[in-house]
Tab-separated table of C-alpha atoms in Angstrom:
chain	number	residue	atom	x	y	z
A	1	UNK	CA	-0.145	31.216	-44.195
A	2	UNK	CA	-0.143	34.487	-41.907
A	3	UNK	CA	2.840	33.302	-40.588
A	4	UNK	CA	6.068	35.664	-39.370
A	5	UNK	CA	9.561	35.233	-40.462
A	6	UNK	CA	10.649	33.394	-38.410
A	7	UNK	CA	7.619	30.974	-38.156
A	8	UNK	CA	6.501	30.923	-41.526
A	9	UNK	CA	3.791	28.133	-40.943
A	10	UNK	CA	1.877	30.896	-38.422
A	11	UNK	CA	2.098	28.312	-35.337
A	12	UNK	CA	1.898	29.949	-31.726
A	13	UNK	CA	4.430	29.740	-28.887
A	14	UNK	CA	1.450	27.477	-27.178
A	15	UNK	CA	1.175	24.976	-29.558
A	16	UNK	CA	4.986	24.586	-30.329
A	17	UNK	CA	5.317	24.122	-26.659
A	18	UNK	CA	2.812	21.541	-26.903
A	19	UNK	CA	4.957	19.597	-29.622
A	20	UNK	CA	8.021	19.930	-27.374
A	21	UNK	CA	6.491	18.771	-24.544
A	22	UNK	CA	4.977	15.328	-26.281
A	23	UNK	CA	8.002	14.619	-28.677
A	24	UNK	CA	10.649	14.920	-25.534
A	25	UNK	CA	8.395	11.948	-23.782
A	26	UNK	CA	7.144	9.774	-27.044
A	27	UNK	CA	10.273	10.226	-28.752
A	28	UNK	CA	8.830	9.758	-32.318
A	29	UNK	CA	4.851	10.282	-33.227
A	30	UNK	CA	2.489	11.711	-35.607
A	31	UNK	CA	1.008	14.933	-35.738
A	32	UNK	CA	-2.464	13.733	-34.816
A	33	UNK	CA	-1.222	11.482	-31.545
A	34	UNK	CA	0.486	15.100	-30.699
A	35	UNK	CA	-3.210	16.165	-30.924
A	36	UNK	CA	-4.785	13.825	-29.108
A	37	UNK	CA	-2.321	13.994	-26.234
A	38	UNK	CA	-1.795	17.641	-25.583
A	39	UNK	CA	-4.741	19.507	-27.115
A	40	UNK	CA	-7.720	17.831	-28.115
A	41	UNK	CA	-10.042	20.724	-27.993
A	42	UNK	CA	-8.513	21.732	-31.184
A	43	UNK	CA	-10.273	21.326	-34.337
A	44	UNK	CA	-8.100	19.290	-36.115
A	45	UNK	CA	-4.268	18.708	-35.918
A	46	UNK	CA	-3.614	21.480	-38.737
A	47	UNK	CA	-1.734	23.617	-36.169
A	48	UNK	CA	0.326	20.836	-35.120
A	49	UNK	CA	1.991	20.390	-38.367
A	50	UNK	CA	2.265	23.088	-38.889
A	51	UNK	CA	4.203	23.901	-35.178
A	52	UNK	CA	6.073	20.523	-36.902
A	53	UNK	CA	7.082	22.086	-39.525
A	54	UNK	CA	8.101	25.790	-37.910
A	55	UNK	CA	10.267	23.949	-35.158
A	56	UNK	CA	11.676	22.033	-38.433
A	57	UNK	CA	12.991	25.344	-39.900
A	58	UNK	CA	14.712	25.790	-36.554
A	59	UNK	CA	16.349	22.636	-36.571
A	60	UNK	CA	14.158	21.064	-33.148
A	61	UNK	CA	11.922	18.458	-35.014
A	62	UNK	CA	13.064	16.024	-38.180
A	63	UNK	CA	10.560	13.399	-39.924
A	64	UNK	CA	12.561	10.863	-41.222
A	65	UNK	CA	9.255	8.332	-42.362
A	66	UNK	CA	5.891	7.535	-41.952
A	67	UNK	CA	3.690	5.347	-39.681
A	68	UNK	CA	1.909	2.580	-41.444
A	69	UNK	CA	-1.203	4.318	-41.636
A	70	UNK	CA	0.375	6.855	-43.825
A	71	UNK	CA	0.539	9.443	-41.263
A	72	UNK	CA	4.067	11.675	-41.121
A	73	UNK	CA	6.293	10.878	-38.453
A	74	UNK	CA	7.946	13.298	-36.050
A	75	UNK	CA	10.837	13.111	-33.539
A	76	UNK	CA	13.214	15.874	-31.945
A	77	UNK	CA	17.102	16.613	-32.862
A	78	UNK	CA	19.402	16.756	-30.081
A	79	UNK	CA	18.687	20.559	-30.274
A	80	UNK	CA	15.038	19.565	-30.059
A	81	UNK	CA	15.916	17.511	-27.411
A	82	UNK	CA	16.965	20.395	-24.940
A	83	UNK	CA	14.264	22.579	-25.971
A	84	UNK	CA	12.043	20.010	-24.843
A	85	UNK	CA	13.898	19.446	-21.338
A	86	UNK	CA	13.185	23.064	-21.052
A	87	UNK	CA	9.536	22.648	-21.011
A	88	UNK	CA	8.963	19.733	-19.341
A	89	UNK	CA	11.430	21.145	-16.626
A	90	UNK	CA	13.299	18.035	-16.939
A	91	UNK	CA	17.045	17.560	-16.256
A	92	UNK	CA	18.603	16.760	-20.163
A	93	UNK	CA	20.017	13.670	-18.242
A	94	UNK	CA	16.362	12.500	-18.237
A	95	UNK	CA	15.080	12.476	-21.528
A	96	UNK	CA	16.480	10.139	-22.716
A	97	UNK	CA	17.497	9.857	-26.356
A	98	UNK	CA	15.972	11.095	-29.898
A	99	UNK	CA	14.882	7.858	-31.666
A	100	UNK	CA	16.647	8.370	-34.689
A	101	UNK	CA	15.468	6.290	-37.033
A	102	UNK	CA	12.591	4.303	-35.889
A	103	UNK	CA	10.545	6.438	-37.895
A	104	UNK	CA	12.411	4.495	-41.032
A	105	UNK	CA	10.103	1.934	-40.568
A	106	UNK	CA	7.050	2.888	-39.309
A	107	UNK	CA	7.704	2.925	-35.482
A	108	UNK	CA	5.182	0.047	-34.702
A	109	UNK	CA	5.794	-0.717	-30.944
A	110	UNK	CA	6.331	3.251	-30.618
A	111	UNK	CA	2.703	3.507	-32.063
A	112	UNK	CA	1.792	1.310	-29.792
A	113	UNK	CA	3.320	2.952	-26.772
A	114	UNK	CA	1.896	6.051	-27.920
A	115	UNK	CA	-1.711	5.105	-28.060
A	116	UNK	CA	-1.474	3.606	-24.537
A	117	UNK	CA	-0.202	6.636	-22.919
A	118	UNK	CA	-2.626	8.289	-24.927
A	119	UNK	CA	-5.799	5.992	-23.406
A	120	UNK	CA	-4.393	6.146	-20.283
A	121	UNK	CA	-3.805	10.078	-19.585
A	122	UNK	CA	-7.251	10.945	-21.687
A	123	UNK	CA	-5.991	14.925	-21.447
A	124	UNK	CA	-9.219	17.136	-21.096
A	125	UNK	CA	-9.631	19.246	-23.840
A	126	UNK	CA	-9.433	23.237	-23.219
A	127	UNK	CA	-11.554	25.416	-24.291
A	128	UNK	CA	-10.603	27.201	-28.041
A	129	UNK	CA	-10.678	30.684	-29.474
A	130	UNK	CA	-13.298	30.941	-31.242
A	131	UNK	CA	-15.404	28.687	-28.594
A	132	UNK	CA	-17.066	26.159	-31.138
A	133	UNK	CA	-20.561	25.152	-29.896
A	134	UNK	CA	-20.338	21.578	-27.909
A	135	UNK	CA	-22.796	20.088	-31.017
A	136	UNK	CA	-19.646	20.679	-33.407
A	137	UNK	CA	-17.350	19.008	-31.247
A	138	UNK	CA	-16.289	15.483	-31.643
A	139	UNK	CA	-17.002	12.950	-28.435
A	140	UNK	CA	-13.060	12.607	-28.027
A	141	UNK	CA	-12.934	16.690	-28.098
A	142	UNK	CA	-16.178	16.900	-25.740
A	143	UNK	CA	-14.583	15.878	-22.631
A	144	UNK	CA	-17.457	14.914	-21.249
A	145	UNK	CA	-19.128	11.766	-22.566
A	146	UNK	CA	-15.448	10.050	-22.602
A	147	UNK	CA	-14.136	8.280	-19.030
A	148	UNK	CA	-11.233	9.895	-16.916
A	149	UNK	CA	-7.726	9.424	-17.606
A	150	UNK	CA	-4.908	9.439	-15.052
A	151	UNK	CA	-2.051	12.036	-14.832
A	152	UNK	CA	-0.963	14.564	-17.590
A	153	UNK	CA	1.930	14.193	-20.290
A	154	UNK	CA	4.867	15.742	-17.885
A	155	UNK	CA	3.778	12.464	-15.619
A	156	UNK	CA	5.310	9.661	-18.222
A	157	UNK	CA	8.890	8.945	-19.100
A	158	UNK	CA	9.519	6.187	-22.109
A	159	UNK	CA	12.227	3.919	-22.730
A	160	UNK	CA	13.559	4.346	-19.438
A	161	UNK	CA	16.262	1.959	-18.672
A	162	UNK	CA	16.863	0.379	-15.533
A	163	UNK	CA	20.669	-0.924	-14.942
A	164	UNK	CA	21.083	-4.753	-13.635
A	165	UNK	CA	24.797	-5.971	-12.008
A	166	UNK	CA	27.091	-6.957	-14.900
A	167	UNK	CA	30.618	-8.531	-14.644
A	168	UNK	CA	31.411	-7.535	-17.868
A	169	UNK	CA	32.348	-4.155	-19.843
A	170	UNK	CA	28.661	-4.160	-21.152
A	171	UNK	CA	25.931	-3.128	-18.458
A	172	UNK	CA	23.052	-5.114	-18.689
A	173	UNK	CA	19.591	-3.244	-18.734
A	174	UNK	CA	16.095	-3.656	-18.412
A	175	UNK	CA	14.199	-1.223	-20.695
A	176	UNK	CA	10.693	0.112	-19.006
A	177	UNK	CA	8.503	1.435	-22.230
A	178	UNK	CA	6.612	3.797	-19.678
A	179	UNK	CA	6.542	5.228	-16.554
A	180	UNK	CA	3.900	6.687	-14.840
A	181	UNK	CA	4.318	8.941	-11.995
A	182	UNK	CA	0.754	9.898	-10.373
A	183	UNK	CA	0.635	9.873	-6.892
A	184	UNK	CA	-2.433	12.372	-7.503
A	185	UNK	CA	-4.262	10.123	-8.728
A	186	UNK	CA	-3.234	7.434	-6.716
A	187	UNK	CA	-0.916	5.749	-8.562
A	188	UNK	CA	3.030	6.377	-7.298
A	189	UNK	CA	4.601	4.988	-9.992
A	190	UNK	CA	3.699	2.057	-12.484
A	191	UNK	CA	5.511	0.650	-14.899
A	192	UNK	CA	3.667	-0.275	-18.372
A	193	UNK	CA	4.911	-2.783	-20.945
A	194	UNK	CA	3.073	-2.785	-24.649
A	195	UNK	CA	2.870	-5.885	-26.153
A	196	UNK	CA	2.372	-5.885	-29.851
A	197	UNK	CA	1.896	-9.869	-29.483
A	198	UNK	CA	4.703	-9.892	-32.032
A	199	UNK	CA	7.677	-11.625	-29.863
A	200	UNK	CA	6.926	-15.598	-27.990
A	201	UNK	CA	5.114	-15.307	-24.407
A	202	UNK	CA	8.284	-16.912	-23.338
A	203	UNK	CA	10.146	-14.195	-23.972
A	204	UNK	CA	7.584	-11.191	-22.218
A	205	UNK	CA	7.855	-13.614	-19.651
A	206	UNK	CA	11.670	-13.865	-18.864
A	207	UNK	CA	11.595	-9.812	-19.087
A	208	UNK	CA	10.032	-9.857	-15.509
A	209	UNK	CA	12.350	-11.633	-14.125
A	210	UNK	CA	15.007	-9.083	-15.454
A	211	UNK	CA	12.519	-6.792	-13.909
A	212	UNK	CA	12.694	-8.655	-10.100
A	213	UNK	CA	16.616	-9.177	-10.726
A	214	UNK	CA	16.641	-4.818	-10.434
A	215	UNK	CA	14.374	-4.522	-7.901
A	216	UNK	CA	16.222	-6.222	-5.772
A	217	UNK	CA	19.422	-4.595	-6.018
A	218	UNK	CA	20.252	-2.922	-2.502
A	219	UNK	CA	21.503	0.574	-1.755
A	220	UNK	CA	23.023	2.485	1.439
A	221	UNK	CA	20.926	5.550	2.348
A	222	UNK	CA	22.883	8.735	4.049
A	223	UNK	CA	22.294	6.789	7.326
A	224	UNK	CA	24.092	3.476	6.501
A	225	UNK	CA	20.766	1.776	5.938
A	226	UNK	CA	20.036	-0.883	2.656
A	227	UNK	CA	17.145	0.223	1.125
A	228	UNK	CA	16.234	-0.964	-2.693
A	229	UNK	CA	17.642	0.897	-5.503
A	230	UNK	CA	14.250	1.396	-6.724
A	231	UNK	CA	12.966	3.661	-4.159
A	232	UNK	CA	15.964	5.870	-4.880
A	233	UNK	CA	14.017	6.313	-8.489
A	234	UNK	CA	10.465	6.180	-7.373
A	235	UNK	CA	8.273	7.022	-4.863
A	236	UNK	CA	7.081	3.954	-2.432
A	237	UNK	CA	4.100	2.271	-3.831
A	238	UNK	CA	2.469	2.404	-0.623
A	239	UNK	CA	2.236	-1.671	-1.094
A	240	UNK	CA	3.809	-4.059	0.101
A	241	UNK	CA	6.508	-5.787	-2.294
A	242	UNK	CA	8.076	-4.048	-5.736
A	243	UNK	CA	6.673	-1.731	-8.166
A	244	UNK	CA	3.851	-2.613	-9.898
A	245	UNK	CA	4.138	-3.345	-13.567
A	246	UNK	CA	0.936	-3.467	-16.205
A	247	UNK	CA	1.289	-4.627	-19.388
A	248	UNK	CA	-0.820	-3.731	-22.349
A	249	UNK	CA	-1.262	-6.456	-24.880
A	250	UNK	CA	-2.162	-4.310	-28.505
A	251	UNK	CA	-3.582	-7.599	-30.888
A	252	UNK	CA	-3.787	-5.459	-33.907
A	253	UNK	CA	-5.763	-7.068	-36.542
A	254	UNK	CA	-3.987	-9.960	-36.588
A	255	UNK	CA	-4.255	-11.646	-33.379
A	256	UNK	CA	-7.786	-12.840	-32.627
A	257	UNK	CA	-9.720	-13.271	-29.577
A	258	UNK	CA	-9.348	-16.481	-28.326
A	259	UNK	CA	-5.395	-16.109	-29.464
A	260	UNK	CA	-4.945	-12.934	-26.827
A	261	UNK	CA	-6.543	-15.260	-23.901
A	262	UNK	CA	-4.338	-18.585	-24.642
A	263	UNK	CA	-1.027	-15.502	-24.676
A	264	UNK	CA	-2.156	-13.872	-21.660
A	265	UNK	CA	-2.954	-17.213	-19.869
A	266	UNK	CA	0.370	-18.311	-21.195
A	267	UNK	CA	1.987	-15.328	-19.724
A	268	UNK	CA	0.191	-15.593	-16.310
A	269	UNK	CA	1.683	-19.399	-15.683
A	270	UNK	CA	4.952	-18.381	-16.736
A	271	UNK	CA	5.139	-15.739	-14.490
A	272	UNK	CA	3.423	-17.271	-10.826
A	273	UNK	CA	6.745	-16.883	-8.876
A	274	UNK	CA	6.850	-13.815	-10.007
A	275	UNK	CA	3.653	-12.624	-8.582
A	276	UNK	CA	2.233	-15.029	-6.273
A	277	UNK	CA	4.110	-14.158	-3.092
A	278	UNK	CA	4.734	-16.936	-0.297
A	279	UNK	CA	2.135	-18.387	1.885
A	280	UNK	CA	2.396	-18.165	5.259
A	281	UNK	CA	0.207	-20.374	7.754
A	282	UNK	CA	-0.226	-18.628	11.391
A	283	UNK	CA	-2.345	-21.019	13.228
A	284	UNK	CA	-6.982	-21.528	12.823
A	285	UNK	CA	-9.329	-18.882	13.651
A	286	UNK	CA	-11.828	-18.874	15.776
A	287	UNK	CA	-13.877	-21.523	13.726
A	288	UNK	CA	-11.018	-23.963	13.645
A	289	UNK	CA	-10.189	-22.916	10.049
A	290	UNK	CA	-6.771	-22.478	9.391
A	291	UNK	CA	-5.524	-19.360	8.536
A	292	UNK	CA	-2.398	-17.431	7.099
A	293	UNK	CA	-1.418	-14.910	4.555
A	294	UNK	CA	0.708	-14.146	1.348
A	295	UNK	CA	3.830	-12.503	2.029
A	296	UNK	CA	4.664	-10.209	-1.090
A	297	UNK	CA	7.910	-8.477	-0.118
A	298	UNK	CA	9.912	-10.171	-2.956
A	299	UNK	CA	6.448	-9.966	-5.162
A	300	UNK	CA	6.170	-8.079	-8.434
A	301	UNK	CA	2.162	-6.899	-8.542
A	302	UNK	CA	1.278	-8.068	-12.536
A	303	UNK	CA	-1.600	-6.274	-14.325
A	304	UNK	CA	-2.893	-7.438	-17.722
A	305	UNK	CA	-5.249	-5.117	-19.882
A	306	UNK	CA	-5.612	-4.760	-24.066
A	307	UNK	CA	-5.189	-1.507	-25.812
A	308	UNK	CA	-9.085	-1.506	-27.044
A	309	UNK	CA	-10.309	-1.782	-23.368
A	310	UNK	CA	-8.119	1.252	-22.810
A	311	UNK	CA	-9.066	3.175	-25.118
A	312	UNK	CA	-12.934	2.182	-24.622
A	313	UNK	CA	-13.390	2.207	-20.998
A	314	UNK	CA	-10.456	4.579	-19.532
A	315	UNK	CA	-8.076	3.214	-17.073
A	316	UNK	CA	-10.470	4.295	-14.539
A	317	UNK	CA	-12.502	1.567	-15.455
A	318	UNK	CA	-12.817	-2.310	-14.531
A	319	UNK	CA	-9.854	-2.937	-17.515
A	320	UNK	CA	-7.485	-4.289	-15.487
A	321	UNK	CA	-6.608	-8.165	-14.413
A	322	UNK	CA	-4.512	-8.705	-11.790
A	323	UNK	CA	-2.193	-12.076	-11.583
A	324	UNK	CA	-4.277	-14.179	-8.877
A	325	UNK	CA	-7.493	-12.050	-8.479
A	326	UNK	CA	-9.824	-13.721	-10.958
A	327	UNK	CA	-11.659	-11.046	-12.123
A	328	UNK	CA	-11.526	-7.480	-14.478
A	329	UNK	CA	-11.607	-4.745	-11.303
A	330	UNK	CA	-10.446	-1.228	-11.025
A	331	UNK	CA	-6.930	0.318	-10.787
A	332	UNK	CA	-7.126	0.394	-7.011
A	333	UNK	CA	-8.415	-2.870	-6.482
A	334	UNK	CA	-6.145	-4.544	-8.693
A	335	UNK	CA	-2.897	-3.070	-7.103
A	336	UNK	CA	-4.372	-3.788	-3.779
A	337	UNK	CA	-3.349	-7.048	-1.969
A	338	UNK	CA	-6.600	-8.347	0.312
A	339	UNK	CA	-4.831	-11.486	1.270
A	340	UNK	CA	-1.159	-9.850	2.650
A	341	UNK	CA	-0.096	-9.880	5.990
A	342	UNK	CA	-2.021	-6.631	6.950
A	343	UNK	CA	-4.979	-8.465	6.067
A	344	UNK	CA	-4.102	-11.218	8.331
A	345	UNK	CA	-3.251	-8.752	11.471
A	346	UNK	CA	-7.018	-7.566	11.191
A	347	UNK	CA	-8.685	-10.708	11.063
A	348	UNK	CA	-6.507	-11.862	13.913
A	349	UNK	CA	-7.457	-8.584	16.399
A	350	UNK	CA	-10.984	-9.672	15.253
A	351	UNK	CA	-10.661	-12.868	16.244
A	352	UNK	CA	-9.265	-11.632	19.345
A	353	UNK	CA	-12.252	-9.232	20.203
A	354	UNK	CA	-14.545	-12.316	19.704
A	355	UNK	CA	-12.396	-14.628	21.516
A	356	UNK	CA	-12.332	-11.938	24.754
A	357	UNK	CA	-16.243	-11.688	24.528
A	358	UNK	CA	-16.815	-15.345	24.401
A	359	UNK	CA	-14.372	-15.369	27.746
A	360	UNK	CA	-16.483	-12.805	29.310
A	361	UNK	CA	-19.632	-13.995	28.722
A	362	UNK	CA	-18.845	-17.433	30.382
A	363	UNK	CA	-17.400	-15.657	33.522
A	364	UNK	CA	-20.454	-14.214	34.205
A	365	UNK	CA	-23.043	-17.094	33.669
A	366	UNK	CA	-20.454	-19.456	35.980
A	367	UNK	CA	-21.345	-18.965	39.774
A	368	UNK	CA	-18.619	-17.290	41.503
A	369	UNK	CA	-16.593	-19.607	44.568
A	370	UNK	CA	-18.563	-18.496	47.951
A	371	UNK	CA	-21.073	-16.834	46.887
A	372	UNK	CA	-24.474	-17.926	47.629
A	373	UNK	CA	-27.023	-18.990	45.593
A	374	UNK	CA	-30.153	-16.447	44.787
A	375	UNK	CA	-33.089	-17.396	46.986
A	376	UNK	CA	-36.103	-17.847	44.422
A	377	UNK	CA	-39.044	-17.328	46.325
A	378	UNK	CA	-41.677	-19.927	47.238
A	379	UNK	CA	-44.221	-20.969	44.960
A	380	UNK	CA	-47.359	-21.859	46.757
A	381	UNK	CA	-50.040	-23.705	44.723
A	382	UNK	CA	-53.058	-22.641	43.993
A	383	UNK	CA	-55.806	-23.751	45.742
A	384	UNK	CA	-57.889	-26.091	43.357
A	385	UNK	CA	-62.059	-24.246	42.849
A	386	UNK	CA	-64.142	-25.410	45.157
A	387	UNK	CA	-67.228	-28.170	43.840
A	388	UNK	CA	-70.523	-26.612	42.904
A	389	UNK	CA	-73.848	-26.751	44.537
A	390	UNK	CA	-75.422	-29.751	43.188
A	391	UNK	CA	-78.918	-27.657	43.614
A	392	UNK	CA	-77.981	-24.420	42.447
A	393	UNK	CA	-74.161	-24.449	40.797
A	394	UNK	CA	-73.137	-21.701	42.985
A	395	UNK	CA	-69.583	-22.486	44.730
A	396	UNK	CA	-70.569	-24.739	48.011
A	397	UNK	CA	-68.352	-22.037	49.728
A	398	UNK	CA	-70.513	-19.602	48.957
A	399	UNK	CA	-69.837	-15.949	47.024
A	400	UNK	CA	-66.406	-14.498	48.050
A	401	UNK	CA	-66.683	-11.615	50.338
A	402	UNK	CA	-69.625	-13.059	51.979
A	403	UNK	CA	-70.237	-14.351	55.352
A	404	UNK	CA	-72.560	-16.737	56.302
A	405	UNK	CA	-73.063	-16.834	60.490
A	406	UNK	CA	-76.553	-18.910	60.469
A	407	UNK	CA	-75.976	-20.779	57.401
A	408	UNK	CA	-76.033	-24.619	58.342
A	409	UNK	CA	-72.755	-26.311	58.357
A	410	UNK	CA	-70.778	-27.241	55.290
A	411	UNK	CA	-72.282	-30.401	53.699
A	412	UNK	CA	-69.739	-30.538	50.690
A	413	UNK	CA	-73.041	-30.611	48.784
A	414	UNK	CA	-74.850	-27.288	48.754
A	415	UNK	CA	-74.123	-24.239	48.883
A	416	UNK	CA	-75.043	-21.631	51.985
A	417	UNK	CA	-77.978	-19.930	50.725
A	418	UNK	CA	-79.663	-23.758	49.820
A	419	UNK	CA	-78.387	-25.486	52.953
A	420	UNK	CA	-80.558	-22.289	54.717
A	421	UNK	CA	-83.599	-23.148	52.326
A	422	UNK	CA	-83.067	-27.105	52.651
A	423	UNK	CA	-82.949	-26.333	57.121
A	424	UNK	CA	-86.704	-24.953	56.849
A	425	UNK	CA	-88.768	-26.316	54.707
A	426	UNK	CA	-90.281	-30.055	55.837
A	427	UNK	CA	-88.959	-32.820	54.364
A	428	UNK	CA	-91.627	-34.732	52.070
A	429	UNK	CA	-92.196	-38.316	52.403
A	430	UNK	CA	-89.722	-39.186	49.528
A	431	UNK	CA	-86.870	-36.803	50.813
A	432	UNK	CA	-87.815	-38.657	54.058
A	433	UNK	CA	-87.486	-41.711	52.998
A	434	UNK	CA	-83.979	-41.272	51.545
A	435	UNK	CA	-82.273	-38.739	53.642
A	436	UNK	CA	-79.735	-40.731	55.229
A	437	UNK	CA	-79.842	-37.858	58.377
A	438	UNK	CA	-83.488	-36.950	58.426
A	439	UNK	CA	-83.691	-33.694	60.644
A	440	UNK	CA	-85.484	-34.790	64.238
């Protein structure tokens, strides 16, 4: 095998890191979901099993069964266990426990979990030595013709258990399957829940409210002040209300198309107080509409997406349906609230701005007390033509400009030049006979 003595199966430091790393956050998987997470630039998962099987000889790793797709299942010892706080740089208090036995029979929700945070993190693959030509690699090994993924494998935490007020000796929990922490990317935290669709949608349902019963649990900061007991876990969400939660329903083979929409429909009305938030009315805008917004301080934000959309389209995709929104959208615009009270503080400034304008613009078309009118100046009217020569058609004034100083008076029948022709030329015996002022 070219192995040493003490690693028999020849695996590198690298690559038994690598198994560390993913077995101290999945808790149980197979060798090829170790691949897939942590180095899928590698040819095949050969050098995972065998990293499997040197840690084995060491006492870290233990396969105790098989997944039901044959594949060999792997989980860590309590040895393992702090070998694989050490690489994740994780306090041992944080990891959790070791699965022991789920891989008895065939680990089905842990499958589950597993291929989620596998769609969801998409880890680039690095380049190998030798450097195999891109044509020989597969599309999942290309890293380039597959979508984005979010975060890396030191940014999830599984089966992490969140503690609820109890009377009794026994603490009552409510069990996250993942956590994502990747404010990098934009996302602070988010909790994920994988559905195998195996359990009633009654039951998924009443988990959330488990889930709002932590949230709000109140704690005293060093300065005396109540702040939730979540944000001494997780980072603020930067949103307004609790932690997000997305849940991933996996329908197998089993569970058909139209079966998935009636469960997540079912699981959508079951949950409305949940994640609808309280309207509040604050009065009409500017168009006499009335307006308001949804408070969602004591709100839990509810994603729905399936495992094949993951897996297809990358969580940076339109995969995700938020509770109330109506419609597949991004990460971002899922989480984001467009109807909350910030909303409603921009609309009203803008309603404001218009409001002010409207005010000024009447103040200045309304005439101001004592002030006097503008003068408009006179309009004189235009003098109408004057009649034409009934002779020539010429203006009986005459051409402008013109003056006529031995022209015969005005007649308001001929113009100058013709009353001058009419004054010397001797009147016929017709024109005498009808001139009404013969000339003597």
């Amino acid at each position: 095998m070219g192995g040493s003595k003490a690693y028999p199966y020849g695996s590198t430091g690298a690559v038994r890191a690598h198994v560390l790393a993913a077995l101290g956050v999945l808790k149980v998987a197979s060798a090829d979901q170790i691949h897939r997470l942590m180095c899928p630039g590698h040819k095949d998962n050969k050098a995972i099993r065998n990293a499997c099987l040197d840690l084995a000889r060491h006492g870290l790793t233990v396969s105790e069964g098989s997944a039901r797709d044959g594949n060999k299942l792997w989980g860590l010892t309590p040895l393992g266990l702090e070998a694989a706080a050490e690489v994740l740089s994780r306090p041992l208090s944080e990891m959790g426990g070791t699965a022991r036995g789920a891989a008895r029979s065939g680990a089905p929700h842990s499958m589950a979990v597993n291929e989620t945070i596998i769609a969801i993190t998409r880890t680039p693959p690095e380049p190998t030595r030798p450097v195999r030509p891109a044509a020989a690699l597969l599309p999942s090994q290309a890293g380039i013709s597959g979508p984005a993924g979010i975060g890396t494998v030191a940014s999830w935490a599984t089966e992490v258990a969140h503690n609820l007020p109890s009377s009794g000796r026994n603490r009552s929990t409510v069990q996250a399957d993942a956590v994502l922490l990747a404010p990098e990317a934009g996302v602070p935290v988010l909790l994920v829940e994988v559905d195998n669709c195996t359990e009633t949608a009654e039951r998924l349902a009443a988990k959330f409210d488990r889930y709002r019963g932590f949230f709000r649990l109140k704690a005293k900061d060093s300065q005396g002040r109540e702040i939730p007991v979540w944000r001494t876990l997780y980072p603020p969400s930067a949103r307004e209300g609790h932690p997000p939660i997305a849940v991933v329903f996996n329908p197998g083979v089993r569970t058909g198309e139209q079966a998935l929409k009636n469960r997540m429909n079912r699981v959508l009305d079951l949950t409305r107080d949940i994640w609808d938030g309280r309207y509040e009315r604050m009065g009409t805008l500017l168009n006499n509409r009335p307006d308001g917004y949804r408070d969602y301080s004591d709100a839990i934000p509810l994603i729905f997406t399936t495992l094949p959309r993951l897996q297809e389209h990358g969580p940076l995709g339109q995969v995700w349906w938020r509770c109330g929104h109506r419609q597949w959208e991004t990460l971002t615009d899922a989480l984001a609230n467009p109807d909350d009270v910030d909303a409603w503080h921009r609309r009203d400034e803008e309603d404001r701005r218009r409001r002010a304008q409207q005010d000024q613009d009447r103040r200045e078309q309304r005439p101001q007390w004592g002030a006097t009118a503008p003068q408009q100046p006179e309009t004189i009217p235009a003098a109408p033509p004057p009649a034409p020569c009934e002779d020539c058609g010429q203006p009986i004034t005459g051409a402008p400009g013109i003056r006529y100083s031995d022209a015969p008076p005005e007649d308001g029948r001929h113009c100058p030049d013709c009353r001058s022709d009419l004054a010397h030329q001797p009147p016929g015996l017709i024109k005498a006979l009808f001139t009404r002022n013969p000339s003597p």
